[in-house]
Amino acid sequence: TQLLEQSPQFLSIQEGENLTVYCNSSSVFSSLQWYRQEPGEGPVLLVTVVTGGEVKKLKRLTFQFGDARKDSSLHITAAQPGDTGLYLCAGDYGNNRLAFGKGNQVVVIP
Amino acid sequence: GAGVSQTPSNKVTEKGKYVELRCDPISGHTALYWYRQSLGQGPEFLIYFQGTGAADDSGLPNDRFFAVRPEGSVSTLKIQRTERGDSAVYLCASSQGQTETQYFGPGTRLLVL
């Protein structure tokens, strides 16, 4: 059972464009994390959001946690080919066990 | 490097065989996690160790799966009587404590023919 739904599953855009991907759940999580995974590698943590309504920025990436702590979004400004990858959201459902979504596959075309 | 390492990187086996997958966590990390990532899916929690003991094994799919961490460092995931549905990438992660950031290894790609 997938606790977290990510949309869109696949997104292809031109270099320089902006994009937003979403992570939604019917459950409330104590924290929500975003990872990026490249082929043949494990996920790498980008950010953790904890407080409802929280916004965090990491260079051109902006992460927002919903007020009810059930959903989150990732916005990339002026996407670069190096942003290509699988973006995974994960919710902590206790004891640091993570429930992952299926991911948003982002392809940035030069 | 000082990251999480997993061996082998790839494993091909036949249905019914036994396999062992190894994880070397970051030195000093007390917590260790195993996840399974099937094609097109996100990682799925299997088991979590705090020190030598399995603190939570609720994600293990059935009794063919077993994991150990006898000295509180290296862990081995063991799968008996493998089935084709066990084919997946098995990821290991470690963290400094129970609530700290998890660092993932590159995974072991298991293919059961």
mmCIF file of C-alpha atoms in Angstrom:
data_model
loop_
_atom_site.group_PDB
_atom_site.id
_atom_site.type_symbol
_atom_site.label_atom_id
_atom_site.label_comp_id
_atom_site.label_asym_id
_atom_site.label_seq_id
_atom_site.Cartn_x
_atom_site.Cartn_y
_atom_site.Cartn_z
ATOM 1 C CA THR A 1 0.000 0.000 0.000
ATOM 2 C CA GLN A 2 1.432 3.349 -1.115
ATOM 3 C CA LEU A 3 0.897 5.872 1.658
ATOM 4 C CA LEU A 4 2.307 8.716 -0.435
ATOM 5 C CA GLU A 5 1.133 9.576 -3.940
ATOM 6 C CA GLN A 6 3.483 11.556 -6.151
ATOM 7 C CA SER A 7 2.433 13.401 -9.287
ATOM 8 C CA PRO A 8 3.220 13.633 -12.069
ATOM 9 C CA GLN A 9 5.075 10.347 -12.294
ATOM 10 C CA PHE A 10 7.064 11.591 -15.292
ATOM 11 C CA LEU A 11 7.890 15.126 -16.394
ATOM 12 C CA SER A 12 10.070 16.273 -19.287
ATOM 13 C CA ILE A 13 10.927 19.961 -19.678
ATOM 14 C CA GLN A 14 13.371 22.209 -21.510
ATOM 15 C CA GLU A 15 16.392 23.693 -19.777
ATOM 16 C CA GLY A 16 15.509 27.019 -18.166
ATOM 17 C CA GLU A 17 11.849 26.206 -17.534
ATOM 18 C CA ASN A 18 10.257 25.947 -14.106
ATOM 19 C CA LEU A 19 8.527 22.855 -12.736
ATOM 20 C CA THR A 20 6.548 21.743 -9.704
ATOM 21 C CA VAL A 21 5.967 18.185 -8.507
ATOM 22 C CA TYR A 22 3.672 17.051 -5.728
ATOM 23 C CA CYS A 23 3.531 14.554 -2.899
ATOM 24 C CA ASN A 24 0.164 13.855 -1.254
ATOM 25 C CA SER A 25 -1.046 11.599 1.524
ATOM 26 C CA SER A 26 -4.153 10.961 3.586
ATOM 27 C CA SER A 27 -1.886 10.453 6.611
ATOM 28 C CA VAL A 28 -0.212 13.018 8.817
ATOM 29 C CA PHE A 29 3.536 12.610 9.186
ATOM 30 C CA SER A 30 5.820 13.960 11.892
ATOM 31 C CA SER A 31 8.231 14.924 9.136
ATOM 32 C CA LEU A 32 8.505 14.606 5.392
ATOM 33 C CA GLN A 33 11.702 14.243 3.417
ATOM 34 C CA TRP A 34 12.623 14.734 -0.215
ATOM 35 C CA TYR A 35 15.341 12.619 -1.822
ATOM 36 C CA ARG A 36 16.891 12.504 -5.271
ATOM 37 C CA GLN A 37 17.929 9.178 -6.743
ATOM 38 C CA GLU A 38 20.064 8.692 -9.839
ATOM 39 C CA PRO A 39 20.328 5.417 -11.785
ATOM 40 C CA GLY A 40 22.398 2.789 -9.988
ATOM 41 C CA GLU A 41 22.590 4.770 -6.774
ATOM 42 C CA GLY A 42 20.735 5.036 -3.507
ATOM 43 C CA PRO A 43 18.519 8.010 -2.630
ATOM 44 C CA VAL A 44 20.283 11.144 -1.383
ATOM 45 C CA LEU A 45 18.503 13.396 1.108
ATOM 46 C CA LEU A 46 17.721 16.911 -0.130
ATOM 47 C CA VAL A 47 15.615 18.336 2.683
ATOM 48 C CA THR A 48 13.465 17.510 5.707
ATOM 49 C CA VAL A 49 10.349 19.540 6.495
ATOM 50 C CA VAL A 50 8.756 19.306 9.910
ATOM 51 C CA THR A 51 6.404 22.221 10.562
ATOM 52 C CA GLY A 52 3.093 22.681 8.740
ATOM 53 C CA GLY A 53 3.389 25.527 6.211
ATOM 54 C CA GLU A 54 7.183 25.374 6.294
ATOM 55 C CA VAL A 55 9.093 26.495 3.201
ATOM 56 C CA LYS A 56 12.720 25.562 2.636
ATOM 57 C CA LYS A 57 15.005 26.602 -0.189
ATOM 58 C CA LEU A 58 18.028 24.766 -1.534
ATOM 59 C CA LYS A 59 19.548 26.881 -4.308
ATOM 60 C CA ARG A 60 16.961 26.694 -7.134
ATOM 61 C CA LEU A 61 14.799 24.131 -5.325
ATOM 62 C CA THR A 62 11.915 25.259 -3.094
ATOM 63 C CA PHE A 63 10.164 22.766 -0.826
ATOM 64 C CA GLN A 64 6.846 23.428 0.881
ATOM 65 C CA PHE A 65 5.081 21.373 3.562
ATOM 66 C CA GLY A 66 1.302 21.668 3.666
ATOM 67 C CA ASP A 67 -0.400 23.280 6.641
ATOM 68 C CA ALA A 68 -1.957 19.943 7.644
ATOM 69 C CA ARG A 69 1.377 18.101 7.234
ATOM 70 C CA LYS A 70 -0.125 15.689 4.704
ATOM 71 C CA ASP A 71 1.273 17.053 1.457
ATOM 72 C CA SER A 72 4.333 18.706 0.032
ATOM 73 C CA SER A 73 5.586 20.242 -3.183
ATOM 74 C CA LEU A 74 8.945 20.708 -4.829
ATOM 75 C CA HIS A 75 9.451 23.625 -7.199
ATOM 76 C CA ILE A 76 12.540 23.923 -9.392
ATOM 77 C CA THR A 77 13.334 27.306 -10.904
ATOM 78 C CA ALA A 78 15.243 27.534 -14.193
ATOM 79 C CA ALA A 79 15.827 23.792 -14.403
ATOM 80 C CA GLN A 80 19.243 22.547 -15.471
ATOM 81 C CA PRO A 81 20.167 19.167 -17.036
ATOM 82 C CA GLY A 82 21.860 18.306 -13.743
ATOM 83 C CA ASP A 83 18.430 18.393 -12.086
ATOM 84 C CA THR A 84 17.461 15.256 -14.016
ATOM 85 C CA GLY A 85 16.637 12.420 -11.652
ATOM 86 C CA LEU A 86 13.993 10.602 -9.640
ATOM 87 C CA TYR A 87 12.628 12.758 -6.829
ATOM 88 C CA LEU A 88 11.227 10.726 -3.950
ATOM 89 C CA CYS A 89 9.205 11.979 -1.029
ATOM 90 C CA ALA A 90 9.155 9.992 2.199
ATOM 91 C CA GLY A 91 7.189 10.302 5.403
ATOM 92 C CA ASP A 92 8.461 9.245 8.801
ATOM 93 C CA TYR A 93 5.808 7.017 10.345
ATOM 94 C CA GLY A 94 7.695 6.284 13.542
ATOM 95 C CA ASN A 95 11.132 5.085 14.673
ATOM 96 C CA ASN A 96 12.608 6.764 11.607
ATOM 97 C CA ARG A 97 10.923 4.181 9.336
ATOM 98 C CA LEU A 98 10.298 5.858 6.024
ATOM 99 C CA ALA A 99 7.320 5.337 3.715
ATOM 100 C CA PHE A 100 8.251 6.397 0.192
ATOM 101 C CA GLY A 101 6.160 7.450 -2.772
ATOM 102 C CA LYS A 102 6.840 6.036 -6.257
ATOM 103 C CA GLY A 103 8.733 9.162 -7.214
ATOM 104 C CA ASN A 104 8.633 11.939 -9.794
ATOM 105 C CA GLN A 105 10.947 11.189 -12.733
ATOM 106 C CA VAL A 106 12.200 14.545 -14.014
ATOM 107 C CA VAL A 107 14.075 14.902 -17.303
ATOM 108 C CA VAL A 108 15.575 18.274 -18.223
ATOM 109 C CA ILE A 109 16.440 18.532 -21.907
ATOM 110 C CA PRO A 110 19.422 20.734 -22.816
ATOM 111 C CA GLY B 1 35.006 6.455 0.842
ATOM 112 C CA ALA B 2 33.214 6.646 4.155
ATOM 113 C CA GLY B 3 29.717 5.993 2.839
ATOM 114 C CA VAL B 4 27.469 2.957 3.158
ATOM 115 C CA SER B 5 28.718 0.072 1.040
ATOM 116 C CA GLN B 6 26.789 -2.959 -0.152
ATOM 117 C CA THR B 7 28.004 -6.190 -1.677
ATOM 118 C CA PRO B 8 27.544 -7.685 -4.127
ATOM 119 C CA SER B 9 26.407 -4.866 -6.397
ATOM 120 C CA ASN B 10 24.587 -7.405 -8.560
ATOM 121 C CA LYS B 11 23.409 -10.934 -7.839
ATOM 122 C CA VAL B 12 21.783 -13.351 -10.269
ATOM 123 C CA THR B 13 20.392 -16.546 -8.806
ATOM 124 C CA GLU B 14 17.952 -19.286 -9.658
ATOM 125 C CA LYS B 15 14.534 -19.768 -8.161
ATOM 126 C CA GLY B 16 14.754 -21.765 -4.946
ATOM 127 C CA LYS B 17 18.339 -20.799 -4.083
ATOM 128 C CA TYR B 18 19.577 -19.045 -0.940
ATOM 129 C CA VAL B 19 21.217 -15.598 -1.096
ATOM 130 C CA GLU B 20 22.995 -13.310 1.339
ATOM 131 C CA LEU B 21 23.303 -9.566 0.846
ATOM 132 C CA ARG B 22 25.803 -7.584 2.898
ATOM 133 C CA CYS B 23 25.709 -4.007 4.179
ATOM 134 C CA ASP B 24 28.621 -2.068 5.702
ATOM 135 C CA PRO B 25 27.212 1.044 7.404
ATOM 136 C CA ILE B 26 29.014 4.296 8.037
ATOM 137 C CA SER B 27 31.401 3.815 10.943
ATOM 138 C CA GLY B 28 29.807 4.758 14.254
ATOM 139 C CA HIS B 29 26.224 4.678 12.995
ATOM 140 C CA THR B 30 24.094 2.748 15.462
ATOM 141 C CA ALA B 31 20.930 2.478 13.381
ATOM 142 C CA LEU B 32 20.726 0.379 10.199
ATOM 143 C CA TYR B 33 17.795 -0.051 7.833
ATOM 144 C CA TRP B 34 16.995 -2.384 4.951
ATOM 145 C CA TYR B 35 14.613 -1.357 2.163
ATOM 146 C CA ARG B 36 13.517 -3.077 -1.050
ATOM 147 C CA GLN B 37 12.896 -1.119 -4.251
ATOM 148 C CA SER B 38 11.026 -2.889 -7.018
ATOM 149 C CA LEU B 39 11.045 -1.560 -10.572
ATOM 150 C CA GLY B 40 9.054 1.654 -10.848
ATOM 151 C CA GLN B 41 8.429 1.834 -7.114
ATOM 152 C CA GLY B 42 9.853 3.771 -4.213
ATOM 153 C CA PRO B 43 11.854 1.982 -1.516
ATOM 154 C CA GLU B 44 9.801 -0.157 0.867
ATOM 155 C CA PHE B 45 10.860 -0.570 4.505
ATOM 156 C CA LEU B 46 11.898 -4.100 5.526
ATOM 157 C CA ILE B 47 13.699 -4.057 8.886
ATOM 158 C CA TYR B 48 15.469 -1.695 11.263
ATOM 159 C CA PHE B 49 18.323 -2.420 13.700
ATOM 160 C CA GLN B 50 19.336 -0.338 16.682
ATOM 161 C CA GLY B 51 22.698 -1.776 17.653
ATOM 162 C CA THR B 52 22.654 -5.557 17.402
ATOM 163 C CA GLY B 53 18.939 -6.069 17.837
ATOM 164 C CA ALA B 54 16.172 -5.886 15.279
ATOM 165 C CA ALA B 55 14.031 -3.077 16.673
ATOM 166 C CA ASP B 56 11.360 -3.449 13.993
ATOM 167 C CA ASP B 57 11.051 -6.255 11.433
ATOM 168 C CA SER B 58 7.443 -5.544 10.494
ATOM 169 C CA GLY B 59 8.333 -4.914 6.850
ATOM 170 C CA LEU B 60 9.786 -8.354 6.139
ATOM 171 C CA PRO B 61 7.357 -9.892 3.621
ATOM 172 C CA ASN B 62 7.471 -13.459 4.975
ATOM 173 C CA ASP B 63 9.612 -15.913 6.925
ATOM 174 C CA ARG B 64 11.931 -16.540 3.963
ATOM 175 C CA PHE B 65 13.537 -13.196 4.784
ATOM 176 C CA PHE B 66 15.852 -12.781 7.758
ATOM 177 C CA ALA B 67 18.493 -10.244 8.717
ATOM 178 C CA VAL B 68 21.242 -10.160 11.319
ATOM 179 C CA ARG B 69 23.682 -7.614 12.723
ATOM 180 C CA PRO B 70 25.685 -9.650 15.240
ATOM 181 C CA GLU B 71 28.280 -7.061 16.237
ATOM 182 C CA GLY B 72 26.260 -3.923 15.738
ATOM 183 C CA SER B 73 28.034 -2.928 12.540
ATOM 184 C CA VAL B 74 27.838 -5.070 9.368
ATOM 185 C CA SER B 75 24.434 -6.515 8.549
ATOM 186 C CA THR B 76 23.429 -9.419 6.327
ATOM 187 C CA LEU B 77 20.022 -9.842 4.721
ATOM 188 C CA LYS B 78 19.296 -13.493 4.040
ATOM 189 C CA ILE B 79 16.667 -14.780 1.626
ATOM 190 C CA GLN B 80 15.789 -18.473 1.539
ATOM 191 C CA ARG B 81 14.097 -20.316 -1.322
ATOM 192 C CA THR B 82 14.186 -17.265 -3.565
ATOM 193 C CA GLU B 83 11.235 -16.547 -5.832
ATOM 194 C CA ARG B 84 11.076 -14.507 -9.042
ATOM 195 C CA GLY B 85 9.054 -11.886 -7.176
ATOM 196 C CA ASP B 86 12.037 -11.263 -4.892
ATOM 197 C CA SER B 87 13.846 -9.599 -7.812
ATOM 198 C CA ALA B 88 14.473 -5.991 -6.795
ATOM 199 C CA VAL B 89 17.119 -3.571 -5.593
ATOM 200 C CA TYR B 90 17.841 -4.085 -1.900
ATOM 201 C CA LEU B 91 18.957 -0.839 -0.271
ATOM 202 C CA CYS B 92 20.682 -0.433 3.055
ATOM 203 C CA ALA B 93 20.819 2.825 5.014
ATOM 204 C CA SER B 94 22.447 3.850 8.267
ATOM 205 C CA SER B 95 22.016 6.752 10.647
ATOM 206 C CA GLN B 96 23.852 8.065 13.677
ATOM 207 C CA GLY B 97 20.807 7.681 15.876
ATOM 208 C CA GLN B 98 17.192 6.715 15.664
ATOM 209 C CA THR B 99 16.014 10.161 14.552
ATOM 210 C CA GLU B 100 18.961 11.203 12.435
ATOM 211 C CA THR B 101 19.379 11.429 8.670
ATOM 212 C CA GLN B 102 19.559 8.102 6.854
ATOM 213 C CA TYR B 103 22.420 7.644 4.384
ATOM 214 C CA PHE B 104 21.757 5.088 1.690
ATOM 215 C CA GLY B 105 24.125 2.693 -0.009
ATOM 216 C CA PRO B 106 24.043 2.043 -3.772
ATOM 217 C CA GLY B 107 22.009 -1.126 -3.349
ATOM 218 C CA THR B 108 22.294 -4.749 -4.452
ATOM 219 C CA ARG B 109 20.402 -5.625 -7.611
ATOM 220 C CA LEU B 110 18.967 -9.108 -7.156
ATOM 221 C CA LEU B 111 17.618 -11.004 -10.145
ATOM 222 C CA VAL B 112 15.933 -14.350 -9.556
ATOM 223 C CA LEU B 113 15.611 -16.413 -12.737
#
